[in-house]
Short mmCIF file of C-alpha atoms in Angstrom, two decimals:
data_model
loop_
_atom_site.label_atom_id
_atom_site.label_comp_id
_atom_site.label_asym_id
_atom_site.label_seq_id
_atom_site.Cartn_x
_atom_site.Cartn_y
_atom_site.Cartn_z
CA MET V 1 94.24 49.62 85.11
CA GLU V 2 91.41 47.26 84.30
CA MET V 3 90.20 44.66 86.82
CA HIS V 4 92.07 41.34 86.38
CA LYS V 5 91.17 38.65 88.86
CA ASN V 6 93.91 36.19 87.88
CA LEU V 7 96.93 38.51 87.84
CA LYS V 8 99.88 37.69 90.09
CA ALA V 9 102.05 40.60 91.11
CA ALA V 10 105.58 40.79 92.51
CA LEU V 11 105.85 43.76 94.86
CA TYR V 12 109.25 45.47 94.84
CA ILE V 13 110.25 47.82 97.67
CA ARG V 14 113.50 49.76 97.97
CA VAL V 15 114.55 52.42 100.43
CA SER V 16 117.92 54.10 100.82
CA THR V 17 119.32 54.86 104.27
CA GLU V 18 118.10 58.46 104.14
CA GLU V 19 114.65 57.59 102.77
CA GLN V 20 113.88 55.09 105.54
CA ALA V 21 113.18 57.97 107.93
CA GLN V 22 111.05 60.00 105.53
CA ASP V 23 107.29 59.90 105.87
CA GLY V 24 105.59 57.78 103.21
CA GLN V 25 108.83 56.28 101.89
CA SER V 26 109.55 53.74 104.61
CA ALA V 27 109.50 50.05 103.66
CA SER V 28 106.40 49.30 105.77
CA ALA V 29 104.51 52.25 104.24
CA GLN V 30 105.32 51.06 100.71
CA VAL V 31 104.26 47.50 101.47
CA GLU V 32 100.94 48.65 102.94
CA THR V 33 100.20 50.94 99.97
CA LEU V 34 100.96 48.23 97.40
CA LYS V 35 98.86 45.63 99.24
CA GLN V 36 95.89 48.03 99.31
CA TYR V 37 96.36 48.64 95.56
CA CYS V 38 96.33 44.89 94.84
CA CYS V 39 93.25 44.40 97.02
CA ALA V 40 91.41 47.19 95.21
CA TYR V 41 92.10 45.71 91.77
CA GLY V 42 91.78 42.04 92.68
CA ILE V 43 95.45 41.26 92.11
CA GLU V 44 97.09 38.34 93.91
CA VAL V 45 100.39 39.12 95.66
CA PHE V 46 102.92 36.54 94.50
CA ASP V 47 105.83 37.69 96.71
CA ILE V 48 107.38 40.78 98.29
CA TYR V 49 110.97 41.74 97.45
CA MET V 50 112.66 44.34 99.68
CA ASP V 51 116.10 45.94 99.28
CA LEU V 52 116.72 48.05 102.38
CA GLY V 53 119.34 50.76 102.78
CA LEU V 54 120.49 50.57 99.13
CA SER V 55 120.85 53.34 96.54
CA GLY V 56 118.88 53.32 93.31
CA LYS V 57 121.91 54.50 91.35
CA LYS V 58 123.08 51.00 90.40
CA LEU V 59 121.64 47.49 90.16
CA LYS V 60 124.72 45.92 91.77
CA ASP V 61 124.39 44.31 95.23
CA ARG V 62 120.57 44.44 95.21
CA LYS V 63 119.98 40.79 96.14
CA GLU V 64 116.19 40.98 96.27
CA LEU V 65 116.03 42.56 92.81
CA GLU V 66 118.19 39.69 91.52
CA ARG V 67 115.76 37.22 93.10
CA LEU V 68 112.85 39.03 91.47
CA MET V 69 114.51 38.89 88.03
CA GLU V 70 115.15 35.16 88.40
CA ALA V 71 111.45 34.60 89.19
CA CYS V 72 110.54 36.84 86.24
CA ILE V 73 112.61 34.74 83.82
CA ARG V 74 110.80 31.64 85.16
CA ARG V 75 107.52 33.54 84.51
CA GLN V 76 106.19 32.94 88.00
CA PHE V 77 104.15 36.20 88.03
CA ASP V 78 102.39 38.49 85.58
CA MET V 79 103.40 41.97 86.70
CA VAL V 80 105.90 43.94 88.80
CA LEU V 81 104.33 46.59 91.01
CA VAL V 82 106.25 49.43 92.71
CA TRP V 83 105.27 52.49 94.71
CA LYS V 84 107.25 54.80 92.39
CA ILE V 85 109.48 53.99 89.42
CA SER V 86 112.44 55.50 91.29
CA ARG V 87 112.13 52.49 93.65
CA LEU V 88 113.16 50.22 90.80
CA SER V 89 116.00 52.44 89.54
CA ARG V 90 117.06 56.09 89.32
CA SER V 91 119.09 55.37 86.19
CA LEU V 92 117.11 55.59 82.93
CA LYS V 93 119.48 53.13 81.25
CA ASP V 94 119.00 50.52 83.99
CA LEU V 95 115.26 51.15 84.14
CA LEU V 96 114.77 50.54 80.42
CA TYR V 97 116.94 47.42 80.64
CA LEU V 98 114.72 45.98 83.41
CA ILE V 99 111.51 46.85 81.55
CA ASP V 100 112.90 45.13 78.43
CA VAL V 101 113.54 41.94 80.45
CA PHE V 102 110.02 42.14 81.88
CA GLU V 103 108.41 42.50 78.46
CA ARG V 104 110.43 39.64 76.94
CA ASN V 105 108.90 37.43 79.61
CA ASN V 106 105.36 38.83 79.22
CA VAL V 107 105.54 40.64 82.56
CA HIS V 108 103.97 44.11 82.86
CA PHE V 109 105.42 46.88 84.99
CA ALA V 110 103.16 49.26 86.88
CA SER V 111 103.64 52.11 89.32
CA CYS V 112 101.11 52.69 92.06
CA SER V 113 101.78 56.45 92.38
CA GLU V 114 102.30 57.39 88.73
CA MET V 115 99.32 55.23 87.55
CA PHE V 116 100.56 53.82 84.26
CA ASP V 117 101.08 50.44 82.63
CA THR V 118 103.92 49.55 80.22
CA SER V 119 101.62 47.39 78.15
CA THR V 120 100.48 50.55 76.27
CA PRO V 121 102.55 52.96 74.06
CA VAL V 122 101.47 55.91 76.21
CA GLY V 123 102.52 54.06 79.35
CA ARG V 124 105.97 53.31 77.89
CA MET V 125 106.48 56.96 76.85
CA THR V 126 105.41 58.09 80.32
CA LEU V 127 107.84 55.62 81.83
CA GLN V 128 110.76 57.07 79.85
CA LEU V 129 109.83 60.62 80.85
CA LEU V 130 109.51 59.71 84.52
CA GLY V 131 112.76 57.72 84.34
CA SER V 132 114.57 60.78 82.96
CA ILE V 133 113.16 62.89 85.80
CA ALA V 134 114.26 60.30 88.37
CA GLU V 135 117.79 60.29 86.91
CA PHE V 136 117.84 64.10 86.93
CA GLU V 137 116.81 64.09 90.61
CA ARG V 138 119.59 61.65 91.45
CA ASN V 139 122.20 63.74 89.62
CA THR V 140 120.96 66.86 91.41
CA ILE V 141 121.21 65.14 94.78
CA VAL V 142 124.76 63.96 94.01
CA GLU V 143 125.83 67.45 92.93
CA ASN V 144 124.30 69.06 96.02
CA VAL V 145 126.05 66.55 98.28
CA LYS V 146 129.40 67.24 96.58
CA LEU V 147 128.95 71.00 96.94
CA GLY V 148 128.02 70.58 100.59
CA LEU V 149 131.08 68.44 101.29
CA LYS V 150 133.38 70.92 99.50
CA GLU V 151 131.99 73.83 101.52
CA PHE V 152 132.29 71.80 104.71
CA ALA V 153 135.92 70.98 103.88
CA ARG V 154 136.68 74.61 102.95
CA LYS V 155 135.61 75.70 106.42
CA GLY V 156 137.98 73.19 108.00
CA GLY V 157 135.42 70.53 108.84
CA LYS V 158 136.11 66.78 108.82
CA ALA V 159 133.34 64.20 108.96
CA SER V 160 135.37 61.07 109.76
CA ALA V 161 137.02 60.34 113.10
CA VAL V 162 140.62 59.17 113.48
CA LEU V 163 142.56 57.72 116.39
CA GLY V 164 142.96 60.47 118.98
CA TYR V 165 139.73 62.26 118.10
CA ASP V 166 135.99 61.64 118.41
CA ASN V 167 133.50 63.08 115.94
CA VAL V 168 130.98 65.18 117.88
CA ASP V 169 128.42 67.03 115.73
CA LYS V 170 130.79 66.76 112.73
CA LYS V 171 133.66 68.29 114.71
CA LEU V 172 136.83 66.56 115.86
CA VAL V 173 137.16 66.59 119.65
CA ILE V 174 140.27 65.21 121.37
CA ASN V 175 139.81 61.81 123.01
CA GLU V 176 142.41 62.09 125.77
CA THR V 177 142.92 58.32 126.12
CA GLU V 178 143.50 57.84 122.40
CA ALA V 179 145.51 61.07 122.16
CA GLY V 180 147.96 59.62 124.71
CA LEU V 181 148.33 56.57 122.46
CA VAL V 182 149.04 58.79 119.42
CA ARG V 183 151.74 60.66 121.38
CA LEU V 184 153.23 57.32 122.41
CA ILE V 185 153.41 56.21 118.76
CA PHE V 186 155.20 59.41 117.72
CA ASN V 187 157.62 59.13 120.67
CA LEU V 188 158.44 55.51 119.86
CA TYR V 189 159.15 56.50 116.25
CA THR V 190 161.10 59.72 116.81
CA GLU V 191 162.83 59.03 120.15
CA ASN V 192 163.18 55.24 120.34
CA ALA V 193 164.01 54.72 116.62
CA MET V 194 161.42 51.92 116.30
CA ASN V 195 160.09 51.15 112.82
CA PHE V 196 156.40 50.81 111.97
CA THR V 197 156.35 47.02 112.33
CA ALA V 198 158.10 47.11 115.70
CA ILE V 199 155.71 49.78 117.00
CA ALA V 200 152.68 47.74 115.88
CA ARG V 201 153.98 44.62 117.65
CA TYR V 202 154.75 46.58 120.80
CA LEU V 203 151.28 48.14 120.96
CA ASN V 204 149.59 44.79 120.32
CA SER V 205 151.63 43.20 123.13
CA LEU V 206 150.26 45.88 125.48
CA GLY V 207 146.69 45.23 124.35
CA TYR V 208 146.12 48.52 122.51
CA LYS V 209 143.56 48.59 119.69
CA THR V 210 142.91 50.78 116.65
CA LYS V 211 139.93 53.13 116.37
CA ARG V 212 137.92 50.24 114.93
CA GLY V 213 138.96 47.84 117.69
CA SER V 214 141.39 45.70 115.69
CA GLU V 215 145.08 44.99 116.23
CA PHE V 216 147.67 47.41 114.91
CA ARG V 217 149.47 46.72 111.66
CA CYS V 218 152.40 48.40 109.94
CA SER V 219 150.00 50.31 107.64
CA ASN V 220 148.09 51.70 110.66
CA ILE V 221 151.27 53.15 112.15
CA SER V 222 152.35 54.61 108.79
CA TYR V 223 148.96 56.29 108.38
CA ILE V 224 149.22 57.89 111.83
CA ILE V 225 152.81 59.08 111.38
CA HIS V 226 152.06 60.71 108.00
CA ASN V 227 148.66 62.17 108.88
CA PRO V 228 148.83 65.99 109.34
CA VAL V 229 145.50 65.93 111.21
CA TYR V 230 147.58 65.62 114.38
CA ILE V 231 149.08 69.10 113.79
CA GLY V 232 145.70 70.66 113.04
CA LEU V 233 145.44 70.11 109.27
CA ASN V 234 142.80 68.16 107.35
CA ARG V 235 143.67 66.21 104.20
CA HIS V 236 141.18 65.91 101.35
CA SER V 237 141.18 63.92 98.07
CA MET V 238 143.87 61.68 99.55
CA ASN V 239 146.10 59.57 97.26
CA THR V 240 145.12 61.58 94.19
CA GLU V 241 146.80 64.35 92.22
CA ARG V 242 144.25 66.78 93.70
CA GLU V 243 145.21 66.02 97.33
CA TYR V 244 145.31 69.16 99.48
CA SER V 245 145.36 70.18 103.15
CA ILE V 246 143.30 72.82 104.95
CA ARG V 247 143.66 74.26 108.45
CA GLY V 248 141.08 72.42 110.55
CA MET V 249 138.87 73.61 113.37
CA HIS V 250 140.25 70.98 115.77
CA PRO V 251 143.18 71.31 118.24
CA SER V 252 146.55 69.65 117.62
CA ILE V 253 147.76 66.55 119.47
CA ILE V 254 151.38 66.61 118.21
CA ASP V 255 153.53 69.75 117.97
CA SER V 256 154.78 70.60 114.48
CA GLY V 257 158.44 70.13 115.48
CA GLN V 258 157.97 66.48 116.40
CA TRP V 259 155.78 65.89 113.33
CA CYS V 260 158.52 67.34 111.06
CA LYS V 261 161.09 65.11 112.75
CA ALA V 262 158.88 62.08 112.08
CA GLN V 263 158.57 63.02 108.38
CA SER V 264 162.34 63.45 108.15
CA LEU V 265 162.95 60.01 109.63
CA SER V 266 160.38 58.50 107.28
CA SER V 267 162.12 60.06 104.26
CA GLU V 268 165.48 58.66 105.41
CA ASN V 269 163.97 55.18 105.73
CA GLU V 270 162.46 55.43 102.25
CA LYS V 271 165.86 56.42 100.82
CA ARG V 272 167.52 53.37 102.37
CA THR V 273 164.82 51.12 100.92
CA VAL V 274 165.20 52.62 97.45
CA SER V 275 168.99 52.28 97.60
CA LYS V 276 168.65 48.55 98.28
CA ASN V 277 166.31 48.02 95.36
CA SER V 278 167.81 50.51 92.89
CA ASN V 279 169.30 47.79 90.68
CA THR V 280 165.93 46.14 90.08
CA GLU V 281 163.80 49.21 89.37
CA SER V 282 161.99 49.11 86.04
CA LEU V 283 162.60 51.73 83.42
CA THR V 284 160.15 54.62 83.56
CA LEU V 285 159.82 56.90 80.53
CA PRO V 286 157.96 60.22 80.42
CA VAL V 287 155.33 59.76 77.72
CA ILE V 288 153.23 62.68 76.44
CA CYS V 289 149.69 62.33 75.12
CA MET V 290 149.68 63.17 71.43
CA ARG V 291 146.12 64.51 71.65
CA CYS V 292 146.23 66.94 74.61
CA ASN V 293 149.95 67.20 75.50
CA SER V 294 149.46 65.88 79.06
CA GLN V 295 151.81 63.41 80.71
CA MET V 296 150.49 59.86 80.74
CA ARG V 297 150.32 57.83 83.98
CA VAL V 298 150.74 54.12 84.71
CA PHE V 299 147.72 51.93 85.38
CA TYR V 300 147.11 48.17 85.36
CA THR V 301 144.37 45.92 84.06
CA TYR V 302 143.76 42.27 84.86
CA SER V 303 142.47 39.56 82.55
CA LYS V 304 142.34 35.80 83.18
CA GLY V 305 144.70 36.12 86.14
CA LYS V 306 147.33 38.13 84.23
CA ARG V 307 148.30 41.75 84.85
CA TYR V 308 148.83 44.18 81.96
CA LYS V 309 150.58 47.53 82.25
CA TYR V 310 149.29 50.60 80.40
CA LEU V 311 149.92 54.33 80.27
CA ARG V 312 146.79 56.49 80.37
CA CYS V 313 146.18 60.20 79.92
CA CYS V 314 144.15 61.61 82.82
CA SER V 315 142.78 64.42 80.64
CA CYS V 316 141.41 62.64 77.57
CA SER V 317 141.50 58.90 78.50
CA ASN V 318 144.03 58.11 75.77
CA TYR V 319 146.01 54.96 76.58
CA VAL V 320 148.89 52.87 75.23
CA ASN V 321 150.15 49.38 76.07
CA VAL V 322 153.53 49.68 77.84
CA GLU V 323 154.91 46.43 76.42
CA ARG V 324 154.20 47.57 72.87
CA LEU V 325 155.62 51.03 73.63
CA MET V 326 158.88 49.56 74.92
CA LYS V 327 159.22 47.41 71.81
CA VAL V 328 158.93 50.53 69.64
CA VAL V 329 161.48 52.34 71.84
CA SER V 330 163.87 49.38 71.61
CA ARG V 331 163.59 49.25 67.81
CA ALA V 332 164.22 53.01 67.53
CA ILE V 333 167.41 52.80 69.63
CA ILE V 334 168.64 49.75 67.71
CA ALA V 335 168.12 51.63 64.44
CA LEU V 336 170.15 54.53 65.85
CA VAL V 337 173.13 52.44 67.00
CA ASP V 338 173.11 50.57 63.65
CA ASP V 339 174.12 53.89 62.12
CA LYS V 340 177.93 53.85 62.45
CA SER V 341 178.15 57.64 62.20
CA ALA V 342 175.89 57.96 65.28
CA GLN V 343 177.66 55.39 67.46
CA GLU V 344 180.42 57.60 68.85
CA PRO V 345 178.17 60.57 69.87
CA ALA V 346 175.59 58.11 71.24
CA TYR V 347 178.30 56.45 73.34
CA ARG V 348 179.39 59.84 74.69
CA LEU V 349 175.79 60.65 75.71
CA ILE V 350 175.44 57.34 77.49
CA CYS V 351 178.76 57.85 79.31
CA GLN V 352 177.61 61.26 80.52
CA ASP V 353 174.26 59.96 81.67
CA THR V 354 173.64 58.68 85.18
CA MET V 355 173.78 55.03 84.07
CA SER V 356 177.50 55.03 83.08
CA ILE V 357 178.86 51.97 81.36
CA LYS V 358 181.82 50.81 83.40
CA SER V 359 181.61 52.32 86.85
CA GLY V 360 179.50 54.44 89.13
CA GLY V 361 176.14 53.52 87.58
CA THR V 362 174.65 51.86 90.64
CA GLU V 363 175.80 54.62 92.98
CA ILE V 364 174.49 57.37 90.71
CA THR V 365 171.12 55.65 90.42
CA ALA V 366 170.87 55.53 94.20
CA ILE V 367 171.79 59.23 94.42
CA GLU V 368 169.09 60.12 91.88
CA ALA V 369 166.54 58.16 93.89
CA GLU V 370 167.57 60.04 97.04
CA ILE V 371 167.25 63.40 95.26
CA ASN V 372 163.80 62.46 93.99
CA LEU V 373 162.61 61.53 97.49
CA LEU V 374 164.06 64.73 98.97
CA GLN V 375 162.29 66.83 96.35
CA LYS V 376 158.98 65.12 97.15
CA SER V 377 159.60 65.67 100.85
CA LYS V 378 160.34 69.35 100.24
CA ALA V 379 157.15 69.76 98.20
CA ARG V 380 155.17 68.11 101.01
CA TYR V 381 156.57 70.51 103.62
CA LEU V 382 155.93 73.55 101.41
CA SER V 383 152.31 72.52 100.75
CA LEU V 384 151.72 72.27 104.50
CA PHE V 385 153.63 75.42 105.38
CA GLU V 386 152.35 77.87 102.78
CA GLY V 387 149.13 79.61 103.69
CA TYR V 388 148.69 78.04 107.14
CA LYS V 389 149.25 79.73 110.49
CA ILE V 390 151.48 77.13 112.06
CA SER V 391 152.80 78.18 115.45
CA ASP V 392 156.23 76.57 115.14
CA THR V 393 157.32 77.95 111.75
CA LYS V 394 161.03 77.69 112.55
CA ALA V 395 160.94 73.90 112.48
CA PHE V 396 159.44 73.95 108.98
CA ILE V 397 161.88 76.57 107.65
CA ASP V 398 164.89 74.77 109.12
CA ARG V 399 163.78 71.44 107.71
CA ILE V 400 163.21 72.88 104.20
CA ALA V 401 166.65 74.52 104.29
CA GLU V 402 168.19 71.22 105.41
CA ILE V 403 166.53 69.36 102.53
CA GLU V 404 167.74 71.95 99.98
CA LEU V 405 171.32 71.58 101.30
CA GLN V 406 171.11 67.79 101.04
CA ILE V 407 169.86 68.06 97.44
CA LYS V 408 172.71 70.44 96.53
CA LYS V 409 175.34 68.09 98.00
CA LEU V 410 173.87 65.08 96.19
CA GLU V 411 173.74 66.96 92.87
CA GLN V 412 177.42 67.86 93.24
CA LYS V 413 178.33 64.25 94.07
CA LYS V 414 176.37 63.04 91.06
CA LEU V 415 178.22 65.48 88.78
CA GLU V 416 181.61 64.30 90.08
CA LEU V 417 180.71 60.64 89.53
CA ASN V 418 179.53 61.38 85.98
CA ARG V 419 182.79 63.12 85.18
CA ALA V 420 184.81 60.25 86.60
CA ALA V 421 182.75 57.70 84.67
CA PHE V 422 183.18 59.61 81.42
CA ALA V 423 186.95 60.01 81.93
CA SER V 424 187.34 56.27 82.51
CA ASN V 425 185.71 55.37 79.17
CA THR V 426 187.35 56.03 75.83
CA THR V 427 185.66 56.20 72.47
CA ALA V 428 187.58 53.10 71.48
CA ASP V 429 185.24 51.11 73.70
CA TYR V 430 182.02 52.00 71.89
CA LYS V 431 182.18 49.41 69.09
CA GLU V 432 182.48 46.54 71.54
CA TYR V 433 179.78 48.09 73.73
CA PHE V 434 177.19 48.49 70.97
CA CYS V 435 177.85 44.97 69.68
CA GLY V 436 176.38 43.48 72.85
CA LEU V 437 173.83 46.25 73.42
CA LYS V 438 171.68 45.38 70.40
CA ASP V 439 171.14 41.82 71.58
CA ARG V 440 170.19 43.06 75.07
CA LEU V 441 167.79 45.64 73.61
CA SER V 442 166.17 43.00 71.42
CA ALA V 443 165.65 40.90 74.54
CA MET V 444 164.02 43.94 76.24
CA GLU V 445 166.45 43.86 79.17
CA PRO V 446 165.49 46.65 81.62
CA GLU V 447 169.12 47.57 82.31
CA ALA V 448 169.85 48.04 78.59
CA LEU V 449 166.79 50.25 78.18
CA SER V 450 167.78 52.26 81.26
CA GLN V 451 171.26 52.88 79.87
CA THR V 452 169.99 54.15 76.52
CA VAL V 453 167.01 56.23 77.66
CA CYS V 454 169.28 59.31 77.58
CA LEU V 455 169.25 59.08 73.77
CA ILE V 456 165.52 59.86 73.68
CA ARG V 457 164.40 63.48 73.51
CA SER V 458 160.65 62.85 73.75
CA ILE V 459 157.94 60.23 73.35
CA GLU V 460 154.39 60.97 72.24
CA ALA V 461 151.64 58.39 71.95
CA PHE V 462 148.01 58.00 70.97
CA ARG V 463 146.67 54.45 71.07
CA ASP V 464 148.70 52.55 68.42
CA GLU V 465 150.49 55.65 67.11
CA ILE V 466 153.84 56.25 68.84
CA LYS V 467 156.26 59.05 67.95
CA ILE V 468 159.84 58.91 69.29
CA VAL V 469 162.27 61.83 68.86
CA LEU V 470 165.96 61.06 69.46
CA TYR V 471 168.75 63.50 70.27
CA LEU V 472 170.93 62.29 67.37
#
C-alpha cells in the first residue's frame, strides 16, 4: 500500500471463544499489530471495533460490526483494516456483501496479514480466493466438530450436566446431594401420586433449586421423569425423528423398575388428558409427497402476527398450505356425495368407521387416542430395551406385555362399538344425513371432515398440485 498521510482507518477485531487463547489471535495482539501497521504507513486510527467471543459464521449479533457499518454509511473513515479477512467473516457471501457496502461508500478494505487492497482488480480477486479458503476452513472445522461429537456420543459420553450429576472431565459423576433430590422426585411421582405441578410447588416450598439455581416448574419435573439418563442411558438428537439412546459410561441413580413405573403413570395421565380433549382435536390427514413419496409433516409460519399451518416434506422440502389442502379435500368429498349412486356405500363406510354417525363416536375416538399413546409407549420401551444390558430386564418385559394386552383389549372394544354403531343405523338414514353434511363440509367444520376422512384412500401433494384418491 502506498503512503497516505490523510487516510482514516476503522480497525475491526473479532475473536471467537476458542481463538482468544491462541497465540497471535487474541484481541490485544490484533489491536497492537493493526496500530503498528497504521503507524508505519501514516494512517490515522479513526476508531477500534471489537466483537469478542463471537463466531465469524454469521453477521447476526455482532454489535460492533453493526456500529462500524453505520459509521461507514456516514463516510466517517476511508478504509477498514483487519488482521485477516477471516476476522471480518468466514462466509464468502457475507464477505462480498460487506465489501460491496464499503465500495459504495468509497471505503477501501485492507488486510494486514494478506497484504492486499480492494481498490485494485488483483486485490478483489485475491479477496474472493481468500474468502473461499476461509469458508472452506470454517466448513472443515464444523465437520470435524460434528464427527468428534458423534464419536464421543457413540462411546457413551455426555458433555452436558443434568440434575443429579456433575460433569467432570466430560464424564457424568453422581452428585449425591442432587441425586437424593432426583430420587425424591421419582418417589413423589410414583409412590405419592403427585403430578408434575404439585411436585414443583412442593420442592419450591422446601427451598430446592434446579441445576441452574432457579425454581422448579412443571416442565422441569417432566424432563426429569422422562429422562433415561437416570437409568444409565444417554439421549441424543432429542425431539427429532433421529432421537436415539446409548448406554452411557455413568452410574444409574434410579433403578429401571421405578423408571418404568414412572413412564407407565405418565402414559396413563396423557390418556386421560387426550380423552378430555378428544372432541376438539383437529383433523389430521396422512399426506404423501408427490415428488419423493415421503410423508409430509406439520409446521407453522408466522406473518404479521398470524399463524399459518403447512405440511412439509422432510426429504425434499416440498410444502403445501393446509387450509388450501382441506378445501380441496372438502370439494372432493362433496363431489362424491353429490353422486346418488355413491351415497349408500359411502354411508356404510362412514358407519363402519370410528366416527359413527349416531352413537359411539366420542367413545371410539377416545379409545383410538389411547391405543395410539400405548403404541408410542411400547415403541419407547423397545428402543430402550433392545441392545442395552439393563440389569432389571423383567420390569421391561412385563411392562411391554402389559401394554400389548391393553392394546388388544381396546382394539376388541373398538370393534364391538363399531358393530353396534353400524347396526343402529339403517341405509334409510343416509339421504337425510348427506343433506346436512354438504353444508357442514362447505363450512370446513372439523367434525364433518373427521367423519368423512374414511372415504379417502390417499392424498398426494406437491406445492399447488393435490391428488386425492377416494375409495368409491
